[in-house]
Amino acid sequence: MKPILLKFHAFGPYPDTVEIDFTQFESGIFLISGPTGAGKTTIFDAICFALYSHASGNTRTTDSFKSHHAQPQDLCFVEFTFSLEGKTYHIRRTPKQMVYSKRKKELIESSGEVLFTLPDQQILTGRDANARIEELLGLNCEQFRKIVMLAQGEFRRFLDASSKEKQDIFRQIFQTDLYERFTAELSKRADQLKKESDAARQAALSMLSQLDCSEDEVLHDLIHAEYPSPSAVCEHLNQTLLSQKEQITALNQEVEKIEASLSDATLCLQKAQELEQLFGLRETVETELLDLLSQDEEISRQKEQLSLLDTAAQMMPVYTLLRDCRRQTAEKSDQLAKAKQELTNKSADFLRAAEQFRQVESLNLQRDLCYQKIQKLKQAIEQQKRQEETAARISQLKKELASAKRSAALSQLLLERAKLSQQASLLLRAQTLCQEITSSRQQFELASQNYQQAQDTMHKMQAALLAQGLSEGVPCPVCGSVHHPSPAFASGQEVDADELNLLSTKMQQAFGTLSSKQALLEELVSKQPQLFDQSFLSHPAPEQKVQELLLKVQSQIQQLEALIVQKIPLEKVSHSRYFDPDYLQEQILPTQEKVSALSASLNTLTEEYQSHSSPNSEQTLSSLLAEQKQLSEQEGQLKQQIQKINTRFQQESSLKSQLEAAVSQISGDLSSLLERRQQLTEEFLGQLSKNQFADESAFLSLAEQMSQREVLKQKIDGYSRQLLAAQSRRNQLNEQIGSRPHPDLQVLTEQREILLAQQQEKKQELSQIQERYHLNSRLLSGIESHVKKLEQLQQDFETIGGLAEISSGKNPQRLSFESFVLSGYFEQIIAVANLHLNQMSMGRYRLLRKKDRSRGNTSSGLDLEIFDSYTGIPRHVSTLSGGESFQASLALALGLAQVVQHHAGGIRIQTMFVDEGFGSLDPQSLDMAIQTLMSLQDDGHLVGIISHVSQLYERIHDKIIVTPSANGSTISLSD
């Protein structure tokens, strides 16, 4: 990293904008010079703040960066442009600060921000920007302070840093975290191998416990040994399983022989059982056949009965027709007698209905007259209803119009009250601002007085300090006089710069508050010209003027509320909207429009009512409705009477005609039925004679048994089928049995049971051996797999675990792999640093890496010792004096920069800043240090130095001169 341009504004003691172009320093080394407290270190603070948002030292905080000499509205910021590996980067960063807002007229807090512009013009902000900056530089803020920027009072921090701190710095510089990750990966892999090895052994032991060793004492002893050996168990199992396999083969052959004999015995038993079933079936069929033959006589009698029933069934249709014809003839005779009697009775009713029907014409005339009167009454009633509705509407409109007028008047009063209330609020705000301005002015005057007193005290202190160094005859550095008759003396009071800055800040804050309040009052007065006249702001007592205006407005409000309360209670119009002029103005316009609309509607209805009024109309609506009801009832009665007469005449005429037609129809039907009955009687008597029935009674006696006809038929048919099936089944069974005798089932069953028992015994023995064989075979395969895996894991663990222990520092040197690599880099840094230290100390001192190892500390190995050639004994670097420590720190920083650049690691350190420290060197050592720094320009380095030492001022051509004043510091470049 190499600086190009630094720009800052209102930063530290610098109230204005400062720009430093580092490309002007062609010599590669520049000096920052100026009085104590002028702001030399602030330049380094600005660079460190731009990069890391921190100062170059731990004594300054970011919230104190804004210059006390700057105006409240000025924004403190730092811009820093630098190059890295041929690419240019730009940073703009602002700290958290108080800034005067012109819009809000007061001091507000501005939060800090950062903008980081990359070479491709991409802009990063916030955490992304901070992370990218640290990634590019390869150093965090603390490491940057130790290596690049040797801050005032902190130049020996890197020299005294512990091995752990140096390791953290070197890891990021040389990117040796790879070796730490390698060591961690080895340890992780070793732990994983150990876990896998333990798991494999545990799995093998778990399988050993599952082996079946019930018939193998040797296997039982191997499994339950104090330290079981899976390999020995596998060897024994392989021999045992081979023997069990031969035993299983022999048992399988015995089982096959027994099963063949059992199959033959089972087949013989099945055939014997089938033959026994045939003998039983034949006995059953012969018994059934004897039962059927014993029913033969009863079946013959049933056949004769069925024949008679069949003859009667053939005659039944004719008899059924004759019987129905007889019944119908009797029914028709009864119907004819009833119809004739009913016709005689209805003839008299018809004559009376005809007499009433002749009166219908007169009744219709009376009904028409009533209808005409009703229609005239309806028209009169409708006209009367319209007039009454119009009168009611006129009355309603009058009420609505009166209400609307009251609402309009109330809205107008409320609008005037709202406008006055707004004026009262503005006057109260103005009154408050006047009071706050008076208070703020007093606070500002008090703060100004305190600041002026403190400033005078500090000037007196500075004069007293200067007077203490005056001597008679020696020129005064201020006035040049060699005589000092009245030197200044200390008053006893002391004021430091921080206290003066604090009083200055309080004065600025008081002035900002006063300005913001005055601006608010001016803005309020300018926006209300109708309330405040032009002379208000110049009035000698603005508070009194505001009070007078406020009392006047409040009096007007009370008068308006007295009028409002006559129309509506005040609590009903106390809501905030009734004090909003815009809202009330919106409410007044619709109310006025409503008053106009209601007035127009009322006039129109009044004219309409008067035009339809009839002065001669004496009847009321109720009398007209009563007359209409009476006529409607009379008309309805006439209508019902006419309808009743017509209905009765029609009913009687229709009924008489129906009865006459019925008598004629029944007489014809009866004649046809008598003829049909005669024909059927002759036919039925002929069939009785033909079938040898004595008379109709004999036929009817047999016909009563007709329901048994189907039952008899089913019984006879069933008997025939059963007899034929039994004979056929007996013949079939005789053919199947042939001449074979009854089998002896008990002997055959006993033979089969003996074979079954033998089969079960052998199979059980075979199953036990097979289960043991398959279980142990399956477990043997798993155990051998785990044993093989365990052997491989143990070999890998011996290799990886050994490397992990050595790499993590468990070695005779107790040095980790990363520390070993870093110690190599450190040896190179020390070698280069000793070249510079040898030059600066004129060969007296030489840095050494401490060889002794810290017990149990794998991060050791980066501690330093100093070898003093005067004593010939190495000692700790903490024993060096201030000047010696500065030389060693400077040499170490230079050595680190050169080694890093040589190796082209993660970063390139091309810049170094040294703040003070040169004052602790004697002239000869100072000269050597300057020569060393001057030699760096040959490698393209840029070195910045802050110092009061005159030799540096004379030797270094490029200088930044810082000049302090009462209004802040400024800088100028000199060569």
PDB file of C-alpha atoms in Angstrom, residues 69-276:
ATOM      1  CA  HIS A  69     -12.826  25.542  15.215  1.00  0.00           C
ATOM      2  CA  ALA A  70     -15.233  24.490  12.455  1.00  0.00           C
ATOM      3  CA  GLN A  71     -18.697  25.968  11.964  1.00  0.00           C
ATOM      4  CA  PRO A  72     -21.674  23.944  13.263  1.00  0.00           C
ATOM      5  CA  GLN A  73     -22.910  23.332   9.708  1.00  0.00           C
ATOM      6  CA  ASP A  74     -19.487  22.040   8.499  1.00  0.00           C
ATOM      7  CA  LEU A  75     -19.207  18.292   7.862  1.00  0.00           C
ATOM      8  CA  CYS A  76     -16.103  16.481   9.074  1.00  0.00           C
ATOM      9  CA  PHE A  77     -14.758  13.950   6.532  1.00  0.00           C
ATOM     10  CA  VAL A  78     -11.553  12.247   5.316  1.00  0.00           C
ATOM     11  CA  GLU A  79     -10.741  11.133   1.750  1.00  0.00           C
ATOM     12  CA  PHE A  80      -7.750   8.885   1.093  1.00  0.00           C
ATOM     13  CA  THR A  81      -6.443   7.643  -2.263  1.00  0.00           C
ATOM     14  CA  PHE A  82      -3.779   4.908  -2.338  1.00  0.00           C
ATOM     15  CA  SER A  83      -2.255   2.410  -4.769  1.00  0.00           C
ATOM     16  CA  LEU A  84      -1.825  -1.317  -4.255  1.00  0.00           C
ATOM     17  CA  GLU A  85      -0.220  -3.676  -6.781  1.00  0.00           C
ATOM     18  CA  GLY A  86      -0.632  -1.099  -9.554  1.00  0.00           C
ATOM     19  CA  LYS A  87      -4.338  -0.423  -8.857  1.00  0.00           C
ATOM     20  CA  THR A  88      -5.814   2.754  -7.376  1.00  0.00           C
ATOM     21  CA  TYR A  89      -8.388   2.773  -4.557  1.00  0.00           C
ATOM     22  CA  HIS A  90     -10.332   5.677  -2.992  1.00  0.00           C
ATOM     23  CA  ILE A  91     -11.942   5.905   0.480  1.00  0.00           C
ATOM     24  CA  ARG A  92     -14.285   8.575   1.867  1.00  0.00           C
ATOM     25  CA  ARG A  93     -15.209   8.217   5.544  1.00  0.00           C
ATOM     26  CA  THR A  94     -17.146  10.509   7.922  1.00  0.00           C
ATOM     27  CA  PRO A  95     -17.267  10.055  11.725  1.00  0.00           C
ATOM     28  CA  LYS A  96     -20.354  10.365  13.913  1.00  0.00           C
ATOM     29  CA  GLN A  97     -20.786  14.104  14.680  1.00  0.00           C
ATOM     30  CA  MET A  98     -23.191  16.944  15.488  1.00  0.00           C
ATOM     31  CA  VAL A  99     -24.093  19.101  12.430  1.00  0.00           C
ATOM     32  CA  TYR A 100     -26.352  22.157  12.210  1.00  0.00           C
ATOM     33  CA  SER A 101     -29.370  21.459   9.972  1.00  0.00           C
ATOM     34  CA  LYS A 102     -30.562  24.451   7.942  1.00  0.00           C
ATOM     35  CA  ARG A 103     -33.888  22.764   7.335  1.00  0.00           C
ATOM     36  CA  LYS A 104     -34.581  21.875  10.964  1.00  0.00           C
ATOM     37  CA  LYS A 105     -32.815  24.967  12.314  1.00  0.00           C
ATOM     38  CA  GLU A 106     -31.022  22.957  15.012  1.00  0.00           C
ATOM     39  CA  LEU A 107     -28.043  20.667  15.694  1.00  0.00           C
ATOM     40  CA  ILE A 108     -28.653  17.065  14.681  1.00  0.00           C
ATOM     41  CA  GLU A 109     -26.509  13.946  14.987  1.00  0.00           C
ATOM     42  CA  SER A 110     -25.015  12.717  11.721  1.00  0.00           C
ATOM     43  CA  SER A 111     -24.125   9.036  11.735  1.00  0.00           C
ATOM     44  CA  GLY A 112     -20.766   7.966  10.323  1.00  0.00           C
ATOM     45  CA  GLU A 113     -20.447   6.321   6.893  1.00  0.00           C
ATOM     46  CA  VAL A 114     -17.801   4.944   4.531  1.00  0.00           C
ATOM     47  CA  LEU A 115     -17.648   4.814   0.709  1.00  0.00           C
ATOM     48  CA  PHE A 116     -14.916   2.595  -0.800  1.00  0.00           C
ATOM     49  CA  THR A 117     -14.389   2.970  -4.571  1.00  0.00           C
ATOM     50  CA  LEU A 118     -12.654   0.021  -6.278  1.00  0.00           C
ATOM     51  CA  PRO A 119     -10.581   0.270  -9.504  1.00  0.00           C
ATOM     52  CA  ASP A 120     -13.641  -0.863 -11.533  1.00  0.00           C
ATOM     53  CA  GLN A 121     -15.638   2.049  -9.984  1.00  0.00           C
ATOM     54  CA  GLN A 122     -17.730  -0.337  -7.889  1.00  0.00           C
ATOM     55  CA  ILE A 123     -18.629   1.346  -4.573  1.00  0.00           C
ATOM     56  CA  LEU A 124     -18.826  -0.583  -1.311  1.00  0.00           C
ATOM     57  CA  THR A 125     -20.332   0.765   1.921  1.00  0.00           C
ATOM     58  CA  GLY A 126     -20.567  -0.136   5.617  1.00  0.00           C
ATOM     59  CA  ARG A 127     -19.299  -3.520   6.741  1.00  0.00           C
ATOM     60  CA  ASP A 128     -18.623  -4.676   3.165  1.00  0.00           C
ATOM     61  CA  ALA A 129     -16.255  -1.751   2.643  1.00  0.00           C
ATOM     62  CA  ASN A 130     -14.432  -2.300   5.970  1.00  0.00           C
ATOM     63  CA  ALA A 131     -13.990  -6.020   5.306  1.00  0.00           C
ATOM     64  CA  ARG A 132     -12.682  -5.450   1.765  1.00  0.00           C
ATOM     65  CA  ILE A 133     -10.152  -2.820   2.928  1.00  0.00           C
ATOM     66  CA  GLU A 134      -8.772  -5.161   5.604  1.00  0.00           C
ATOM     67  CA  GLU A 135      -8.692  -8.019   3.075  1.00  0.00           C
ATOM     68  CA  LEU A 136      -6.689  -5.950   0.549  1.00  0.00           C
ATOM     69  CA  LEU A 137      -4.177  -4.620   3.087  1.00  0.00           C
ATOM     70  CA  GLY A 138      -3.825  -7.964   4.846  1.00  0.00           C
ATOM     71  CA  LEU A 139      -3.674  -6.218   8.227  1.00  0.00           C
ATOM     72  CA  ASN A 140      -6.236  -5.258  10.808  1.00  0.00           C
ATOM     73  CA  CYS A 141      -6.037  -1.912  12.625  1.00  0.00           C
ATOM     74  CA  GLU A 142      -3.986  -3.208  15.536  1.00  0.00           C
ATOM     75  CA  GLN A 143      -1.482  -4.920  13.195  1.00  0.00           C
ATOM     76  CA  PHE A 144      -1.282  -1.806  10.994  1.00  0.00           C
ATOM     77  CA  ARG A 145      -0.346   0.265  14.058  1.00  0.00           C
ATOM     78  CA  LYS A 146       2.398  -2.184  15.034  1.00  0.00           C
ATOM     79  CA  ILE A 147       3.953  -2.624  11.586  1.00  0.00           C
ATOM     80  CA  VAL A 148       3.183   0.332   9.296  1.00  0.00           C
ATOM     81  CA  MET A 149       2.461   3.183  11.685  1.00  0.00           C
ATOM     82  CA  LEU A 150       4.679   3.457  14.740  1.00  0.00           C
ATOM     83  CA  ALA A 151       2.412   5.802  16.671  1.00  0.00           C
ATOM     84  CA  GLN A 152       3.565   8.219  19.324  1.00  0.00           C
ATOM     85  CA  GLY A 153       4.226   6.326  22.590  1.00  0.00           C
ATOM     86  CA  GLU A 154       3.544   2.957  20.897  1.00  0.00           C
ATOM     87  CA  PHE A 155       6.649   2.416  18.709  1.00  0.00           C
ATOM     88  CA  ARG A 156       7.845  -0.548  20.741  1.00  0.00           C
ATOM     89  CA  ARG A 157       4.562  -2.468  20.812  1.00  0.00           C
ATOM     90  CA  PHE A 158       5.579  -4.793  17.960  1.00  0.00           C
ATOM     91  CA  LEU A 159       8.981  -5.277  19.548  1.00  0.00           C
ATOM     92  CA  ASP A 160       7.401  -6.350  22.856  1.00  0.00           C
ATOM     93  CA  ALA A 161       4.539  -8.320  21.306  1.00  0.00           C
ATOM     94  CA  SER A 162       4.182 -11.916  22.481  1.00  0.00           C
ATOM     95  CA  SER A 163       4.731 -14.927  20.253  1.00  0.00           C
ATOM     96  CA  LYS A 164       0.966 -15.368  19.963  1.00  0.00           C
ATOM     97  CA  GLU A 165       0.499 -11.744  18.839  1.00  0.00           C
ATOM     98  CA  LYS A 166       3.376 -11.995  16.332  1.00  0.00           C
ATOM     99  CA  GLN A 167       1.965 -15.278  15.046  1.00  0.00           C
ATOM    100  CA  ASP A 168      -1.421 -13.616  14.370  1.00  0.00           C
ATOM    101  CA  ILE A 169       0.337 -10.809  12.490  1.00  0.00           C
ATOM    102  CA  PHE A 170       2.621 -13.086  10.461  1.00  0.00           C
ATOM    103  CA  ARG A 171      -0.213 -15.522   9.655  1.00  0.00           C
ATOM    104  CA  GLN A 172      -2.109 -12.774   7.824  1.00  0.00           C
ATOM    105  CA  ILE A 173       1.015 -11.267   6.249  1.00  0.00           C
ATOM    106  CA  PHE A 174       2.553 -14.520   4.980  1.00  0.00           C
ATOM    107  CA  GLN A 175      -0.782 -16.350   4.613  1.00  0.00           C
ATOM    108  CA  THR A 176       0.443 -19.281   6.702  1.00  0.00           C
ATOM    109  CA  ASP A 177      -3.039 -20.154   7.895  1.00  0.00           C
ATOM    110  CA  LEU A 178      -2.756 -22.929   5.293  1.00  0.00           C
ATOM    111  CA  TYR A 179      -0.383 -24.789   7.645  1.00  0.00           C
ATOM    112  CA  GLU A 180      -2.700 -24.287  10.600  1.00  0.00           C
ATOM    113  CA  ARG A 181      -5.630 -25.602   8.517  1.00  0.00           C
ATOM    114  CA  PHE A 182      -3.397 -28.519   7.426  1.00  0.00           C
ATOM    115  CA  THR A 183      -2.604 -29.320  11.073  1.00  0.00           C
ATOM    116  CA  ALA A 184      -6.284 -29.015  12.045  1.00  0.00           C
ATOM    117  CA  GLU A 185      -7.271 -31.287   9.142  1.00  0.00           C
ATOM    118  CA  LEU A 186      -4.683 -33.887  10.235  1.00  0.00           C
ATOM    119  CA  SER A 187      -6.042 -33.804  13.815  1.00  0.00           C
ATOM    120  CA  LYS A 188      -9.585 -34.011  12.545  1.00  0.00           C
ATOM    121  CA  ARG A 189      -8.711 -36.950  10.288  1.00  0.00           C
ATOM    122  CA  ALA A 190      -6.836 -38.710  13.154  1.00  0.00           C
ATOM    123  CA  ASP A 191      -9.820 -38.248  15.475  1.00  0.00           C
ATOM    124  CA  GLN A 192     -12.101 -39.569  12.765  1.00  0.00           C
ATOM    125  CA  LEU A 193      -9.876 -42.639  12.216  1.00  0.00           C
ATOM    126  CA  LYS A 194      -9.824 -43.260  15.982  1.00  0.00           C
ATOM    127  CA  LYS A 195     -13.609 -43.063  16.146  1.00  0.00           C
ATOM    128  CA  GLU A 196     -13.991 -45.323  13.106  1.00  0.00           C
ATOM    129  CA  SER A 197     -11.478 -47.820  14.559  1.00  0.00           C
ATOM    130  CA  ASP A 198     -13.317 -47.926  17.900  1.00  0.00           C
ATOM    131  CA  ALA A 199     -16.629 -48.281  16.075  1.00  0.00           C
ATOM    132  CA  ALA A 200     -15.293 -51.154  13.913  1.00  0.00           C
ATOM    133  CA  ARG A 201     -13.935 -53.018  16.960  1.00  0.00           C
ATOM    134  CA  GLN A 202     -17.167 -52.429  18.869  1.00  0.00           C
ATOM    135  CA  ALA A 203     -19.187 -53.715  15.887  1.00  0.00           C
ATOM    136  CA  ALA A 204     -17.001 -56.846  15.682  1.00  0.00           C
ATOM    137  CA  LEU A 205     -17.394 -57.480  19.435  1.00  0.00           C
ATOM    138  CA  SER A 206     -21.155 -56.932  19.128  1.00  0.00           C
ATOM    139  CA  MET A 207     -21.317 -59.592  16.421  1.00  0.00           C
ATOM    140  CA  LEU A 208     -19.206 -61.984  18.561  1.00  0.00           C
ATOM    141  CA  SER A 209     -21.835 -61.751  21.300  1.00  0.00           C
ATOM    142  CA  GLN A 210     -24.525 -62.798  18.789  1.00  0.00           C
ATOM    143  CA  LEU A 211     -22.784 -66.042  17.750  1.00  0.00           C
ATOM    144  CA  ASP A 212     -24.464 -69.356  18.687  1.00  0.00           C
ATOM    145  CA  CYS A 213     -21.952 -71.272  20.780  1.00  0.00           C
ATOM    146  CA  SER A 214     -24.415 -73.523  22.637  1.00  0.00           C
ATOM    147  CA  GLU A 215     -22.873 -76.704  21.153  1.00  0.00           C
ATOM    148  CA  ASP A 216     -19.279 -75.438  20.901  1.00  0.00           C
ATOM    149  CA  GLU A 217     -17.345 -75.031  24.177  1.00  0.00           C
ATOM    150  CA  VAL A 218     -14.179 -73.835  22.409  1.00  0.00           C
ATOM    151  CA  LEU A 219     -16.107 -71.050  20.651  1.00  0.00           C
ATOM    152  CA  HIS A 220     -17.771 -70.123  23.957  1.00  0.00           C
ATOM    153  CA  ASP A 221     -14.371 -69.748  25.649  1.00  0.00           C
ATOM    154  CA  LEU A 222     -12.993 -67.621  22.779  1.00  0.00           C
ATOM    155  CA  ILE A 223     -15.998 -65.255  22.867  1.00  0.00           C
ATOM    156  CA  HIS A 224     -16.095 -64.824  26.651  1.00  0.00           C
ATOM    157  CA  ALA A 225     -12.360 -64.336  27.114  1.00  0.00           C
ATOM    158  CA  GLU A 226     -11.241 -61.198  28.973  1.00  0.00           C
ATOM    159  CA  TYR A 227      -9.911 -59.713  25.702  1.00  0.00           C
ATOM    160  CA  PRO A 228     -11.709 -61.540  22.852  1.00  0.00           C
ATOM    161  CA  SER A 229      -9.763 -61.927  19.633  1.00  0.00           C
ATOM    162  CA  PRO A 230     -12.038 -61.560  16.562  1.00  0.00           C
ATOM    163  CA  SER A 231      -9.308 -63.091  14.353  1.00  0.00           C
ATOM    164  CA  ALA A 232      -9.076 -66.274  16.500  1.00  0.00           C
ATOM    165  CA  VAL A 233     -12.866 -66.592  16.526  1.00  0.00           C
ATOM    166  CA  CYS A 234     -12.945 -66.317  12.720  1.00  0.00           C
ATOM    167  CA  GLU A 235     -10.321 -69.054  12.335  1.00  0.00           C
ATOM    168  CA  HIS A 236     -12.208 -71.449  14.663  1.00  0.00           C
ATOM    169  CA  LEU A 237     -15.562 -70.668  13.042  1.00  0.00           C
ATOM    170  CA  ASN A 238     -14.290 -71.490   9.549  1.00  0.00           C
ATOM    171  CA  GLN A 239     -13.356 -75.040  10.714  1.00  0.00           C
ATOM    172  CA  THR A 240     -16.598 -75.537  12.669  1.00  0.00           C
ATOM    173  CA  LEU A 241     -18.840 -74.362   9.805  1.00  0.00           C
ATOM    174  CA  LEU A 242     -17.155 -76.814   7.388  1.00  0.00           C
ATOM    175  CA  SER A 243     -17.999 -79.725   9.733  1.00  0.00           C
ATOM    176  CA  GLN A 244     -21.585 -78.471  10.191  1.00  0.00           C
ATOM    177  CA  LYS A 245     -22.050 -78.269   6.421  1.00  0.00           C
ATOM    178  CA  GLU A 246     -21.180 -81.975   6.022  1.00  0.00           C
ATOM    179  CA  GLN A 247     -23.577 -82.873   8.847  1.00  0.00           C
ATOM    180  CA  ILE A 248     -26.391 -80.908   7.168  1.00  0.00           C
ATOM    181  CA  THR A 249     -25.828 -82.819   3.878  1.00  0.00           C
ATOM    182  CA  ALA A 250     -26.137 -86.226   5.629  1.00  0.00           C
ATOM    183  CA  LEU A 251     -29.327 -85.205   7.493  1.00  0.00           C
ATOM    184  CA  ASN A 252     -30.902 -83.937   4.263  1.00  0.00           C
ATOM    185  CA  GLN A 253     -30.381 -87.365   2.652  1.00  0.00           C
ATOM    186  CA  GLU A 254     -32.040 -89.167   5.620  1.00  0.00           C
ATOM    187  CA  VAL A 255     -35.008 -86.767   5.524  1.00  0.00           C
ATOM    188  CA  GLU A 256     -35.465 -87.388   1.773  1.00  0.00           C
ATOM    189  CA  LYS A 257     -35.651 -91.206   2.316  1.00  0.00           C
ATOM    190  CA  ILE A 258     -38.210 -90.825   5.133  1.00  0.00           C
ATOM    191  CA  GLU A 259     -40.309 -88.415   3.044  1.00  0.00           C
ATOM    192  CA  ALA A 260     -40.378 -90.913   0.104  1.00  0.00           C
ATOM    193  CA  SER A 261     -41.693 -93.709   2.391  1.00  0.00           C
ATOM    194  CA  LEU A 262     -44.170 -91.269   3.969  1.00  0.00           C
ATOM    195  CA  SER A 263     -45.472 -90.289   0.522  1.00  0.00           C
ATOM    196  CA  ASP A 264     -46.162 -93.966  -0.375  1.00  0.00           C
ATOM    197  CA  ALA A 265     -47.915 -94.599   2.960  1.00  0.00           C
ATOM    198  CA  THR A 266     -50.040 -91.480   2.573  1.00  0.00           C
ATOM    199  CA  LEU A 267     -51.122 -92.525  -0.927  1.00  0.00           C
ATOM    200  CA  CYS A 268     -52.189 -96.017   0.261  1.00  0.00           C
ATOM    201  CA  LEU A 269     -54.161 -94.527   3.170  1.00  0.00           C
ATOM    202  CA  GLN A 270     -55.935 -92.078   0.833  1.00  0.00           C
ATOM    203  CA  LYS A 271     -57.012 -94.908  -1.544  1.00  0.00           C
ATOM    204  CA  ALA A 272     -58.272 -97.027   1.370  1.00  0.00           C
ATOM    205  CA  GLN A 273     -60.268 -94.072   2.726  1.00  0.00           C
ATOM    206  CA  GLU A 274     -61.828 -93.497  -0.703  1.00  0.00           C
ATOM    207  CA  LEU A 275     -62.890 -97.205  -0.981  1.00  0.00           C
ATOM    208  CA  GLU A 276     -64.392 -97.082   2.530  1.00  0.00           C
TER     209      GLU A 276
END
